[in-house]
Amino acid sequence: MSTVLKMVPDKRREKGLCRSGLTLRDNRNEVLARTEGSGCYNGLTNMPLKEADPIFFEKLASRIRAVLVDARETAKKIAASPIVEQEGELCFTLYNAAGDAVLTSTGIMIHVGTMGAAIKYMIENEWERNPTINPGDMFTNNDCAIGNVHPCDVATIVPIFWNNNLVGWVGGVTHVIDLGAVSPGSMSNGQFSRFGDGLQITCRKTGVNDEPLRDWLHESQRNVRATNYWILDERTRIAGCHMIRDRMEEVIAEVGIEVFESFGYEIIEDGRRGLQNRIKSMLIPGKYRQVSFIDVPYKHEAMSTPAQYAKVDSIMHSPSTIEIRADGSWKLDFEGASRWGWHTYNSSQVAFTSGIWVFMTQHLVPNERVNDGAYYGTEFHLPYGTWMNPDDRRTGHAYAWHFLVGSWTSLWRGLGRCYFGRGYLEEVNAGNSSTANWLQGGGINQDGDFHAVNSFEPAASGAGARAWADGLDHAAAIWNPEGDMGDMEIWELAEPLVYLGRAIKTNSGGAGKYRGGCGFETLRMIWKAKDWAMTFMGDGYVVCNWGMMGGYPSSAGYRFAAHNTGLKDRIANGESLPLGHDWDPDSPQWEFSLGKSAEVIRDKQTMATEQPFEDYDLYLNLIRGGPGFGDPIERSCRDLEADLNGHYVLPRFAAAVYGAVAKQDAKGAWQIDDAATAARREAMKRERIARSMPVRDWIKQEAKRVAAKDGSDQVQHMYASSFMASKKFLEDFRAFWSLPKEWILRLGEDGVTGFGQQSIPLDSLPDVRRVVLVDESVVAPEDY
Amino acid sequence: MGNEQNVVEVMGIDAGGTMTDTFFVRADGEFVVGKAQSNPSNEAQAVIESSIDALKLWDRDIDQVYPELVTSVYSGTAMLNRVVQRKGMRVGLIVNRGMEDFHRMGRGIQCYLGYSLEDRLHLNTHRYDEPLVPAERTVGVTERVDSQGDVVIPMREAEAFEAAEKLLAQDVEAIAICFLHSHKNGKHERRVVEICREVLAKHGKNVPVFASVDYYPTRKESHRSNTTILEAYAAEPSRKTLHGLSETMRQQGGKFDLRVMASHGGTISWKAKELARTLVSGPIGGVIGSKFLGEALGYDNIACSDIGGTSFDIALITKGEFAIQKDPNMARLLVSLPLVAMDSVGAGAGSFVRIDPYSQSIKLGPDSAGYRVGVCWEEGGIDTVSVSDCHVVLGYLNPDNFLGGAIKLSVERARAAIKKQIADPLGISVEKAAGGVIEILDQSLRGHLRSMINAKGYNPIDFVCFSYGGAGPVHTYGYTQGLGFKDVIIPAWAAGFSAFGCATAEFEYRYDKSVDIAVPPSASDAVKQASCVTLQEAWGELAEKVIEEFRINGFAPEDVLLKPGFTMQYLGQLNDLEIDSPLSAVASVADWERIVETFDETYARVYARAARSPELGFGVTGAIMRGIVATKKPRVPEEEDCGPTPPAHASIGERPFYQQGRWKTAKLYHMEALKAGNVINGPAVIESPATTLVVPDGWSTRLDTHRLFHLREL
């Protein structure tokens, strides 16, 4: 520690903004050096404040947190967007002068890190000198290249000053409804790079003396579609930040600036230790390997994109190793992940490392006191150039959640095995659903206004099964355990789309002894709209959440839309109408209630760019279910009966997957014949044995196909991109499949698209210092 | 103690799950409280027994007293228990075809309502309750009305007939109807009511039919449908009970009309159409009592605080009015009943205290020892330290006089538990640990109190703080310290203050209706004038409903004092602010401007000046009408000032008392023996059977002529 201090005496004379006289950048470097040297945040091998008076420490923590929660609750009411007001997609966080998160409100926890990354970027790139940081300033950021998840998460950041020294920051973020991207909605669709992702603001100074600057207001308001929402969202963020800043000034006046500053460092070390203790008591040391995949379906004609080279079907690859050590430290390693691509599903390293806490807090650390201590207590290896840490400044991020949600579901399984092993059955969860579909669109709405929409119904997707009970139906999202689908009447205020149905989606939860929670489906009819267009977004070809211990994945998504439906006449004539459930998409029924010339789209292409919709056209918003736990043939007959009678499972699946022998009584109620079912299940076990083969033999058989590169284009493209960034993964792959040393699959070789293998890093721009917060080391194969 | 000249005028009834309390007030303001075991199968019996228990303190019996009574107010938990235990009526539900699942799906938020913050994050703990109406008794009818009230799909009557037949075949005891946007256009719902009645008549059945538009015509279908279903499911059985109780009282000579405490803070008749709003009433009694005292004593702005064993409830009275929450939740259901806005924190005197094993920090609650007090009461069978244990160790509570000595507490048991569970793990002394717990709790309560005041755009300096509830006065100094309240007041009857409050409530109906008035910034005068007409029409409609309710109870329209209000927002916002109308009627452009001005000022105060958005235009989202008739209320006690020195017999000894890191000696007083005008300087503890007022060193309290203690830091 002392050596670090000796290195900087000259800079003290420059009189930086910190109380020590250091510049913000030197201050942060010192914090990092002390952390590195000691293994404890900011060198805090002791915690003087907490140790001297644990009660005072606790009081201060609860007081500050109450301010954050309170500001969020109050500010939320200013917003107009249902995303913020109904779904609670906003979050306020307090940072210390180094930009590390001290405490956060409730809300979307991912932003603890993303706003911190923006602050660190300002610190590293010396905003202190230019554009300067003064009391009353406001900064706005949503730049994905420096850590934001996707551009629609817009942050307002306000510095906290005391006696003209910067002593902390407060940040507030809202998920806005439209960003002026190539297509309407918060997570636009169809672009393949940053240049279509919408307005991106890089830590810009947008206010002075607590007032937004007029040039900023004029420029930003005309660059988005849903301007009224934009205006009120910004006011929500500003009001919350100012409330918090003012209350922090009171706290400082009361406890003294020294105590306030020390607290801001100690509580982070406290958070780091808390995580370590949790790991020790809940998990089992060892290495846990898992993998997940999700689709990149850009080739289909429904994805109209201006560049031919982006018209590629591929698959995201997310192999991971959780390494848990006896001392409670751990490492999350994503070596072997596929490369960034020409789509909008890339993620910045911070979105990945920070976002992971949104689901860790649902089981490992269900604690309101999560701060950057959790980040400092976790080693991440995210190789530079992968989709979760792109080495290119052109990457698109609008729907980063597609990959993040797909990737993290395997971590539930990894940790679930730990909990199961230690006997914490109540913590086991088979994984998250893929939170989709995203209903988005825009045009002229029912009030005659130019408008964009973004339904947040996926916030109540089906949850994964537990090791002791079914997953909750229509209840949560990985990014927000406090899920809610909202009232239809509120969505209809925001969207010119009347509901013709909102129903539990039969069969959407993964089968299992405990089944995954079902999602739901809402059928919308376009109504009183003009020049209206909509998109689809979600998984369709690849299911990411596989289920656990014999449980099945949830059902994959599909797309349903209908144009030229003839519904106007059918309504007038009192004829049958498509309403409620799309019971079994393999035996569609709605089509019988449409006009003869109706054009119906029903396929697995669940990513689709803007298609025009007219009044009386239909759009299905299908909200996915969660994965199952345990072998379905162990499910109790009574539970299965309830599933059938409650329309959670289709009868043909009850028979085929669960082995149920069931019949309906005179009133239509299902009854299961227990004895016949038991016999059927025994027979199923024998059938399983009959078609099984030793794993060793199966691997041999498949290895021949691998050696011959006998795989689909998507699979080849995925592996080729993983090999490019990881020698280790390539070697492991060769060893697993017993392939010859020279075997390789490259992007650009026969049949494998390879456009854009050369990367253009952000810091190739003049005057840019990238903030690196993970181990991003890459050892590429020499022979690639 | 009895005084035959002093007639008993007011009776309050608090029928809880285990005990039924009655509260009688004499014309001179004196009151008595009685208790009896609750009897869910015969509530009237419990009320009679409780009355006998109370009145024996005055040597009187119910035959004499009931005929004297001019008013009686009931509040109880029977309806709530019926909902929580899902023991309501067999209701059938008619909704839009295609939306048959929406009620049983619930809203996602209902699977973690009532959870602590940590459990809200902890997904595996979430759970849905059973729906009030199961899927098999939910039937769809094809129709659609859009958000502007226009018909998208006309209602298919044949399906409505089928639906009614189907439900009747299932022997439903009531039918509820809720179509989307019926608050904007209720024609379809009303037609289905007619159809149901036709079908009922055909079968010779008499089953009540409830259409959401006739009950709760406000936007948000989960709130509206839950509330309408509750009306059928839970309120109708209560109506029978209340009718029975009313009859019993009449048989005992009562000449008054029984009124029921309602969530909006007024009382309504048991005959009221919307009885579901009496579902939750208990905790708001104190707020009503505070408002009443405030009016009597001239306090305009009051912060009401109530600590019991499990929660800390706070509410604000500003400019003489409490705020109303329009879309609250009750019994883990979203409802659209107006509810006195209260902020409830899951921390009270019985909260458990633990050390978080991961962070080595003190954690309070969210669970609590409840009636089992803490480790200090051996028979309670608790082995986790509670806040009460800390109080006992620090000398705040008298171990021999808890609940008037009904149970004996062990200081040693509490000490040993605190040492083992809290002090040793933190490496501090037992006193420091126990004192720390109290400080953390006080600070958290103080923070909430302050937040609530700030969130309304006020400062504590503008407020008088009322503190009541059994455990309130032990903490009063702690959670008010440093906030700068104008005055801090503890009624000597703090433990019975909620029951007192119910007895002071107005006879008041309140009706709400969603309206959609949008006035963009560029709007012409004609638009503003038309907006006034729309609002005035809505007020007219609501006023009729209010007057009709009073007519059922025999009041003439001219007896009713009408108070209009509205909810307003900047155009496009989802939230709105409730405003008491500055005008009793609106018609002109000038009236409109006045309304806008009132809203703008309120908005700037509640949020921030920078958050005002007049450039978006203004919207009125709801019309509100309240109607009040004059009723008899208890009087505020009035005693003669006997000077600052307490009578000798009020002093009951001394006790060691830990404060600010050291032991001191507190003087002990018997609360009931203190006289008006007496001043007590801390450290002192003033004890009564049901409550304890702590006056720490450096603090002083004075009992005024209304038996209110004023607590201040010297």
mmCIF file of N, CA, C and O in Angstrom, chain A residues 50 58-59 62 65 70 78 80 85 235 250 277-278 281 368 426-429 466 474 482-484 487-489 492 499 502 504 527-528 575 646, chain B residues 98 101 104 107-108 112 117-118 120 122 124 128 144 146 148 150 156 181 220-222 224 358-359 361 439 443 450-451 572-573 575 613 615:
data_model
loop_
_atom_site.group_PDB
_atom_site.id
_atom_site.type_symbol
_atom_site.label_atom_id
_atom_site.label_comp_id
_atom_site.label_asym_id
_atom_site.label_seq_id
_atom_site.Cartn_x
_atom_site.Cartn_y
_atom_site.Cartn_z
ATOM 1 N N LYS A 50 -16.512 -0.642 11.022
ATOM 2 C CA LYS A 50 -17.427 -1.691 11.450
ATOM 3 C C LYS A 50 -16.951 -2.350 12.736
ATOM 4 O O LYS A 50 -17.749 -2.649 13.626
ATOM 5 N N GLU A 58 -24.171 -0.573 10.943
ATOM 6 C CA GLU A 58 -25.450 -1.126 10.492
ATOM 7 C C GLU A 58 -26.487 -0.015 10.306
ATOM 8 O O GLU A 58 -27.252 -0.006 9.347
ATOM 9 N N LYS A 59 -26.490 0.918 11.245
ATOM 10 C CA LYS A 59 -27.456 2.007 11.177
ATOM 11 C C LYS A 59 -27.232 2.847 9.923
ATOM 12 O O LYS A 59 -28.171 3.214 9.221
ATOM 13 N N SER A 62 -28.386 0.907 6.824
ATOM 14 C CA SER A 62 -29.835 0.822 6.616
ATOM 15 C C SER A 62 -30.400 2.197 6.307
ATOM 16 O O SER A 62 -31.345 2.336 5.541
ATOM 17 N N ARG A 65 -29.582 2.915 2.566
ATOM 18 C CA ARG A 65 -30.382 2.078 1.691
ATOM 19 C C ARG A 65 -31.848 2.526 1.663
ATOM 20 O O ARG A 65 -32.496 2.523 0.619
ATOM 21 N N ASP A 70 -36.477 4.522 -1.114
ATOM 22 C CA ASP A 70 -37.481 5.549 -1.044
ATOM 23 C C ASP A 70 -37.492 6.431 -2.290
ATOM 24 O O ASP A 70 -38.558 6.729 -2.853
ATOM 25 N N ILE A 78 -43.449 9.323 -11.257
ATOM 26 C CA ILE A 78 -43.409 10.407 -12.237
ATOM 27 C C ILE A 78 -43.540 9.849 -13.651
ATOM 28 O O ILE A 78 -44.053 10.487 -14.545
ATOM 29 N N ALA A 80 -44.294 7.765 -17.150
ATOM 30 C CA ALA A 80 -45.512 7.465 -17.887
ATOM 31 C C ALA A 80 -45.447 6.068 -18.455
ATOM 32 O O ALA A 80 -46.447 5.450 -18.744
ATOM 33 N N GLU A 85 -43.276 2.224 -14.579
ATOM 34 C CA GLU A 85 -44.248 2.377 -13.509
ATOM 35 C C GLU A 85 -44.838 1.047 -13.086
ATOM 36 O O GLU A 85 -44.923 0.742 -11.908
ATOM 37 N N ARG A 235 -37.116 12.758 -16.334
ATOM 38 C CA ARG A 235 -37.457 13.483 -15.099
ATOM 39 C C ARG A 235 -37.483 12.535 -13.904
ATOM 40 O O ARG A 235 -37.150 12.915 -12.786
ATOM 41 N N GLU A 250 -27.012 15.485 3.658
ATOM 42 C CA GLU A 250 -27.425 15.547 5.067
ATOM 43 C C GLU A 250 -26.685 14.506 5.904
ATOM 44 O O GLU A 250 -26.272 14.771 7.029
ATOM 45 N N ASN A 277 -18.551 -15.862 2.481
ATOM 46 C CA ASN A 277 -19.166 -16.686 3.531
ATOM 47 C C ASN A 277 -20.346 -17.481 3.001
ATOM 48 O O ASN A 277 -20.551 -18.630 3.380
ATOM 49 N N ARG A 278 -21.105 -16.856 2.128
ATOM 50 C CA ARG A 278 -22.236 -17.558 1.517
ATOM 51 C C ARG A 278 -21.741 -18.752 0.704
ATOM 52 O O ARG A 278 -22.303 -19.836 0.765
ATOM 53 N N SER A 281 -20.735 -21.596 2.863
ATOM 54 C CA SER A 281 -21.766 -22.347 3.573
ATOM 55 C C SER A 281 -22.786 -23.004 2.648
ATOM 56 O O SER A 281 -23.492 -23.898 3.074
ATOM 57 N N GLU A 368 -30.555 -7.721 0.142
ATOM 58 C CA GLU A 368 -30.739 -6.399 -0.449
ATOM 59 C C GLU A 368 -29.448 -5.603 -0.462
ATOM 60 O O GLU A 368 -29.382 -4.553 -1.037
ATOM 61 N N GLU A 426 -34.304 -26.767 -1.023
ATOM 62 C CA GLU A 426 -35.205 -25.630 -1.231
ATOM 63 C C GLU A 426 -34.617 -24.562 -2.139
ATOM 64 O O GLU A 426 -35.344 -23.743 -2.674
ATOM 65 N N GLU A 427 -33.285 -24.569 -2.314
ATOM 66 C CA GLU A 427 -32.667 -23.557 -3.183
ATOM 67 C C GLU A 427 -32.563 -24.015 -4.636
ATOM 68 O O GLU A 427 -32.248 -23.232 -5.513
ATOM 69 N N VAL A 428 -32.774 -25.308 -4.884
ATOM 70 C CA VAL A 428 -32.565 -25.815 -6.250
ATOM 71 C C VAL A 428 -33.661 -25.287 -7.168
ATOM 72 O O VAL A 428 -34.834 -25.298 -6.825
ATOM 73 N N ASN A 429 -33.231 -24.825 -8.332
ATOM 74 C CA ASN A 429 -34.166 -24.376 -9.356
ATOM 75 C C ASN A 429 -33.591 -24.820 -10.689
ATOM 76 O O ASN A 429 -32.406 -24.657 -10.940
ATOM 77 N N ARG A 466 -38.645 -26.528 -8.975
ATOM 78 C CA ARG A 466 -37.792 -26.644 -7.802
ATOM 79 C C ARG A 466 -37.576 -28.123 -7.496
ATOM 80 O O ARG A 466 -38.235 -28.968 -8.093
ATOM 81 N N HIS A 474 -46.358 -18.488 -14.809
ATOM 82 C CA HIS A 474 -46.466 -17.055 -15.148
ATOM 83 C C HIS A 474 -46.106 -16.145 -13.972
ATOM 84 O O HIS A 474 -46.975 -15.458 -13.423
ATOM 85 N N GLU A 482 -39.231 -10.214 -9.135
ATOM 86 C CA GLU A 482 -40.528 -9.615 -8.783
ATOM 87 C C GLU A 482 -41.311 -9.393 -10.072
ATOM 88 O O GLU A 482 -41.587 -8.282 -10.468
ATOM 89 N N GLY A 483 -41.640 -10.510 -10.717
ATOM 90 C CA GLY A 483 -42.272 -10.424 -12.026
ATOM 91 C C GLY A 483 -43.741 -10.058 -11.941
ATOM 92 O O GLY A 483 -44.395 -10.276 -10.923
ATOM 93 N N ASP A 484 -44.237 -9.508 -13.016
ATOM 94 C CA ASP A 484 -45.654 -9.169 -13.071
ATOM 95 C C ASP A 484 -46.037 -8.989 -14.536
ATOM 96 O O ASP A 484 -45.260 -8.420 -15.308
ATOM 97 N N ASP A 487 -51.811 -5.362 -15.892
ATOM 98 C CA ASP A 487 -53.214 -5.482 -16.266
ATOM 99 C C ASP A 487 -53.386 -5.250 -17.758
ATOM 100 O O ASP A 487 -52.748 -4.368 -18.335
ATOM 101 N N MET A 488 -54.301 -6.002 -18.352
ATOM 102 C CA MET A 488 -54.565 -5.846 -19.790
ATOM 103 C C MET A 488 -55.052 -4.429 -20.094
ATOM 104 O O MET A 488 -54.712 -3.852 -21.128
ATOM 105 N N GLU A 489 -55.863 -3.879 -19.203
ATOM 106 C CA GLU A 489 -56.415 -2.548 -19.463
ATOM 107 C C GLU A 489 -55.322 -1.478 -19.515
ATOM 108 O O GLU A 489 -55.485 -0.464 -20.196
ATOM 109 N N GLU A 492 -53.528 -1.966 -22.875
ATOM 110 C CA GLU A 492 -54.366 -1.465 -23.977
ATOM 111 C C GLU A 492 -54.383 0.066 -24.035
ATOM 112 O O GLU A 492 -54.676 0.626 -25.079
ATOM 113 N N TYR A 499 -56.960 -7.104 -26.652
ATOM 114 C CA TYR A 499 -56.760 -8.511 -26.290
ATOM 115 C C TYR A 499 -57.957 -9.330 -26.779
ATOM 116 O O TYR A 499 -59.106 -8.968 -26.517
ATOM 117 N N ARG A 502 -56.099 -13.950 -23.038
ATOM 118 C CA ARG A 502 -54.930 -14.048 -22.173
ATOM 119 C C ARG A 502 -55.141 -15.364 -21.423
ATOM 120 O O ARG A 502 -56.110 -15.494 -20.671
ATOM 121 N N ILE A 504 -53.305 -19.235 -19.849
ATOM 122 C CA ILE A 504 -52.133 -20.024 -19.467
ATOM 123 C C ILE A 504 -51.712 -20.835 -20.681
ATOM 124 O O ILE A 504 -52.562 -21.422 -21.370
ATOM 125 N N TRP A 527 -55.971 -2.589 -33.630
ATOM 126 C CA TRP A 527 -57.232 -1.862 -33.473
ATOM 127 C C TRP A 527 -56.968 -0.368 -33.379
ATOM 128 O O TRP A 527 -56.204 0.065 -32.540
ATOM 129 N N LYS A 528 -57.577 0.368 -34.284
ATOM 130 C CA LYS A 528 -57.446 1.832 -34.313
ATOM 131 C C LYS A 528 -55.996 2.278 -34.517
ATOM 132 O O LYS A 528 -55.572 3.267 -33.927
ATOM 133 N N GLU A 575 -70.070 -14.717 -36.318
ATOM 134 C CA GLU A 575 -69.429 -16.017 -36.561
ATOM 135 C C GLU A 575 -68.343 -16.278 -35.507
ATOM 136 O O GLU A 575 -67.956 -15.383 -34.762
ATOM 137 N N GLY A 646 -56.497 -28.421 -15.281
ATOM 138 C CA GLY A 646 -56.191 -26.992 -15.283
ATOM 139 C C GLY A 646 -55.586 -26.541 -16.595
ATOM 140 O O GLY A 646 -55.164 -25.394 -16.725
ATOM 141 N N GLY B 98 -62.137 -15.963 -23.800
ATOM 142 C CA GLY B 98 -60.719 -15.858 -24.169
ATOM 143 C C GLY B 98 -59.877 -15.396 -22.983
ATOM 144 O O GLY B 98 -58.668 -15.547 -22.969
ATOM 145 N N ASP B 101 -58.868 -17.329 -18.006
ATOM 146 C CA ASP B 101 -57.781 -17.658 -17.081
ATOM 147 C C ASP B 101 -57.313 -16.472 -16.241
ATOM 148 O O ASP B 101 -56.530 -16.643 -15.314
ATOM 149 N N ARG B 104 -57.676 -16.628 -12.324
ATOM 150 C CA ARG B 104 -56.891 -17.646 -11.618
ATOM 151 C C ARG B 104 -55.385 -17.437 -11.822
ATOM 152 O O ARG B 104 -54.580 -17.853 -10.996
ATOM 153 N N ARG B 107 -52.309 -11.631 -10.762
ATOM 154 C CA ARG B 107 -51.226 -10.812 -11.271
ATOM 155 C C ARG B 107 -49.953 -11.370 -10.659
ATOM 156 O O ARG B 107 -49.964 -11.806 -9.498
ATOM 157 N N GLY B 108 -48.838 -11.330 -11.420
ATOM 158 C CA GLY B 108 -47.574 -11.851 -10.909
ATOM 159 C C GLY B 108 -47.248 -11.303 -9.524
ATOM 160 O O GLY B 108 -46.774 -12.018 -8.641
ATOM 161 N N TYR B 112 -45.856 -12.494 -4.472
ATOM 162 C CA TYR B 112 -44.897 -12.057 -3.442
ATOM 163 C C TYR B 112 -45.414 -10.853 -2.638
ATOM 164 O O TYR B 112 -44.668 -10.230 -1.903
ATOM 165 N N LEU B 117 -38.406 -7.712 1.785
ATOM 166 C CA LEU B 117 -37.587 -7.394 0.624
ATOM 167 C C LEU B 117 -36.745 -8.589 0.189
ATOM 168 O O LEU B 117 -36.644 -8.927 -0.990
ATOM 169 N N GLU B 118 -36.136 -9.274 1.149
ATOM 170 C CA GLU B 118 -35.257 -10.382 0.792
ATOM 171 C C GLU B 118 -36.038 -11.523 0.160
ATOM 172 O O GLU B 118 -35.578 -12.144 -0.789
ATOM 173 N N ARG B 120 -38.732 -11.217 -1.469
ATOM 174 C CA ARG B 120 -39.193 -10.804 -2.797
ATOM 175 C C ARG B 120 -38.138 -11.132 -3.841
ATOM 176 O O ARG B 120 -38.454 -11.465 -4.977
ATOM 177 N N HIS B 122 -36.059 -13.625 -3.469
ATOM 178 C CA HIS B 122 -35.794 -15.059 -3.350
ATOM 179 C C HIS B 122 -36.910 -15.845 -4.041
ATOM 180 O O HIS B 122 -37.902 -16.232 -3.410
ATOM 181 N N ASN B 124 -37.605 -18.809 -5.125
ATOM 182 C CA ASN B 124 -38.162 -20.101 -4.717
ATOM 183 C C ASN B 124 -39.161 -20.008 -3.568
ATOM 184 O O ASN B 124 -39.859 -20.965 -3.282
ATOM 185 N N TYR B 128 -48.474 -18.510 -5.172
ATOM 186 C CA TYR B 128 -49.801 -17.940 -5.432
ATOM 187 C C TYR B 128 -50.789 -18.548 -4.454
ATOM 188 O O TYR B 128 -50.711 -19.728 -4.141
ATOM 189 N N ARG B 144 -66.119 -7.320 -26.597
ATOM 190 C CA ARG B 144 -64.941 -6.502 -26.314
ATOM 191 C C ARG B 144 -65.308 -5.029 -26.438
ATOM 192 O O ARG B 144 -65.989 -4.616 -27.369
ATOM 193 N N ASP B 146 -63.175 -1.264 -26.128
ATOM 194 C CA ASP B 146 -61.780 -0.819 -26.087
ATOM 195 C C ASP B 146 -61.547 0.220 -24.983
ATOM 196 O O ASP B 146 -62.471 0.576 -24.247
ATOM 197 N N GLN B 148 -61.217 3.203 -25.017
ATOM 198 C CA GLN B 148 -61.942 4.471 -25.128
ATOM 199 C C GLN B 148 -63.441 4.289 -24.950
ATOM 200 O O GLN B 148 -64.214 5.231 -25.106
ATOM 201 N N ASP B 150 -65.338 2.274 -26.805
ATOM 202 C CA ASP B 150 -66.031 1.881 -28.044
ATOM 203 C C ASP B 150 -66.158 0.364 -28.129
ATOM 204 O O ASP B 150 -65.251 -0.365 -27.724
ATOM 205 N N ARG B 156 -72.421 -11.151 -27.272
ATOM 206 C CA ARG B 156 -73.228 -12.219 -27.857
ATOM 207 C C ARG B 156 -74.144 -12.769 -26.766
ATOM 208 O O ARG B 156 -73.717 -13.530 -25.903
ATOM 209 N N HIS B 181 -62.592 -3.008 -19.591
ATOM 210 C CA HIS B 181 -62.985 -1.609 -19.834
ATOM 211 C C HIS B 181 -64.464 -1.335 -19.569
ATOM 212 O O HIS B 181 -65.028 -0.389 -20.126
ATOM 213 N N LYS B 220 -58.198 -1.024 -14.419
ATOM 214 C CA LYS B 220 -57.336 -2.123 -13.976
ATOM 215 C C LYS B 220 -58.212 -3.312 -13.599
ATOM 216 O O LYS B 220 -58.769 -3.378 -12.495
ATOM 217 N N GLU B 221 -58.295 -4.247 -14.524
ATOM 218 C CA GLU B 221 -59.275 -5.320 -14.344
ATOM 219 C C GLU B 221 -58.966 -6.243 -13.179
ATOM 220 O O GLU B 221 -59.896 -6.807 -12.585
ATOM 221 N N SER B 222 -57.689 -6.432 -12.810
ATOM 222 C CA SER B 222 -57.467 -7.356 -11.679
ATOM 223 C C SER B 222 -57.995 -6.735 -10.399
ATOM 224 O O SER B 222 -58.607 -7.416 -9.587
ATOM 225 N N ARG B 224 -60.335 -4.399 -10.161
ATOM 226 C CA ARG B 224 -61.786 -4.243 -10.221
ATOM 227 C C ARG B 224 -62.481 -5.588 -10.034
ATOM 228 O O ARG B 224 -63.454 -5.712 -9.308
ATOM 229 N N TYR B 358 -23.562 -14.499 7.545
ATOM 230 C CA TYR B 358 -22.645 -14.218 6.441
ATOM 231 C C TYR B 358 -21.984 -12.860 6.583
ATOM 232 O O TYR B 358 -20.822 -12.689 6.278
ATOM 233 N N SER B 359 -22.756 -11.878 7.060
ATOM 234 C CA SER B 359 -22.181 -10.537 7.116
ATOM 235 C C SER B 359 -21.926 -10.079 8.549
ATOM 236 O O SER B 359 -21.421 -9.001 8.759
ATOM 237 N N SER B 361 -23.936 -8.998 10.658
ATOM 238 C CA SER B 361 -24.642 -7.764 10.997
ATOM 239 C C SER B 361 -25.973 -8.116 11.662
ATOM 240 O O SER B 361 -26.491 -9.213 11.481
ATOM 241 N N GLU B 439 -31.503 0.978 19.016
ATOM 242 C CA GLU B 439 -31.105 2.120 18.177
ATOM 243 C C GLU B 439 -31.344 1.833 16.697
ATOM 244 O O GLU B 439 -31.791 2.690 15.943
ATOM 245 N N GLN B 443 -33.885 3.867 14.493
ATOM 246 C CA GLN B 443 -33.424 4.608 13.340
ATOM 247 C C GLN B 443 -34.169 4.215 12.085
ATOM 248 O O GLN B 443 -34.493 5.042 11.233
ATOM 249 N N ARG B 450 -39.659 9.773 8.366
ATOM 250 C CA ARG B 450 -39.175 10.944 7.664
ATOM 251 C C ARG B 450 -39.403 10.831 6.154
ATOM 252 O O ARG B 450 -39.803 11.777 5.496
ATOM 253 N N SER B 451 -39.155 9.618 5.626
ATOM 254 C CA SER B 451 -39.356 9.416 4.186
ATOM 255 C C SER B 451 -40.783 9.696 3.799
ATOM 256 O O SER B 451 -41.062 10.292 2.766
ATOM 257 N N GLY B 572 -50.422 11.551 -20.023
ATOM 258 C CA GLY B 572 -49.612 10.404 -20.411
ATOM 259 C C GLY B 572 -49.006 9.672 -19.235
ATOM 260 O O GLY B 572 -48.585 8.529 -19.369
ATOM 261 N N GLN B 573 -48.968 10.294 -18.062
ATOM 262 C CA GLN B 573 -48.415 9.591 -16.907
ATOM 263 C C GLN B 573 -49.336 8.455 -16.501
ATOM 264 O O GLN B 573 -50.520 8.458 -16.815
ATOM 265 N N ASN B 575 -49.360 7.400 -13.145
ATOM 266 C CA ASN B 575 -49.793 7.702 -11.788
ATOM 267 C C ASN B 575 -50.479 9.057 -11.766
ATOM 268 O O ASN B 575 -50.278 9.886 -12.636
ATOM 269 N N SER B 613 -44.371 18.818 -15.345
ATOM 270 C CA SER B 613 -44.351 18.701 -16.803
ATOM 271 C C SER B 613 -45.580 19.321 -17.447
ATOM 272 O O SER B 613 -46.282 18.677 -18.218
ATOM 273 N N GLU B 615 -45.918 21.184 -19.806
ATOM 274 C CA GLU B 615 -45.889 21.257 -21.268
ATOM 275 C C GLU B 615 -46.507 20.031 -21.935
ATOM 276 O O GLU B 615 -46.764 20.014 -23.131
#
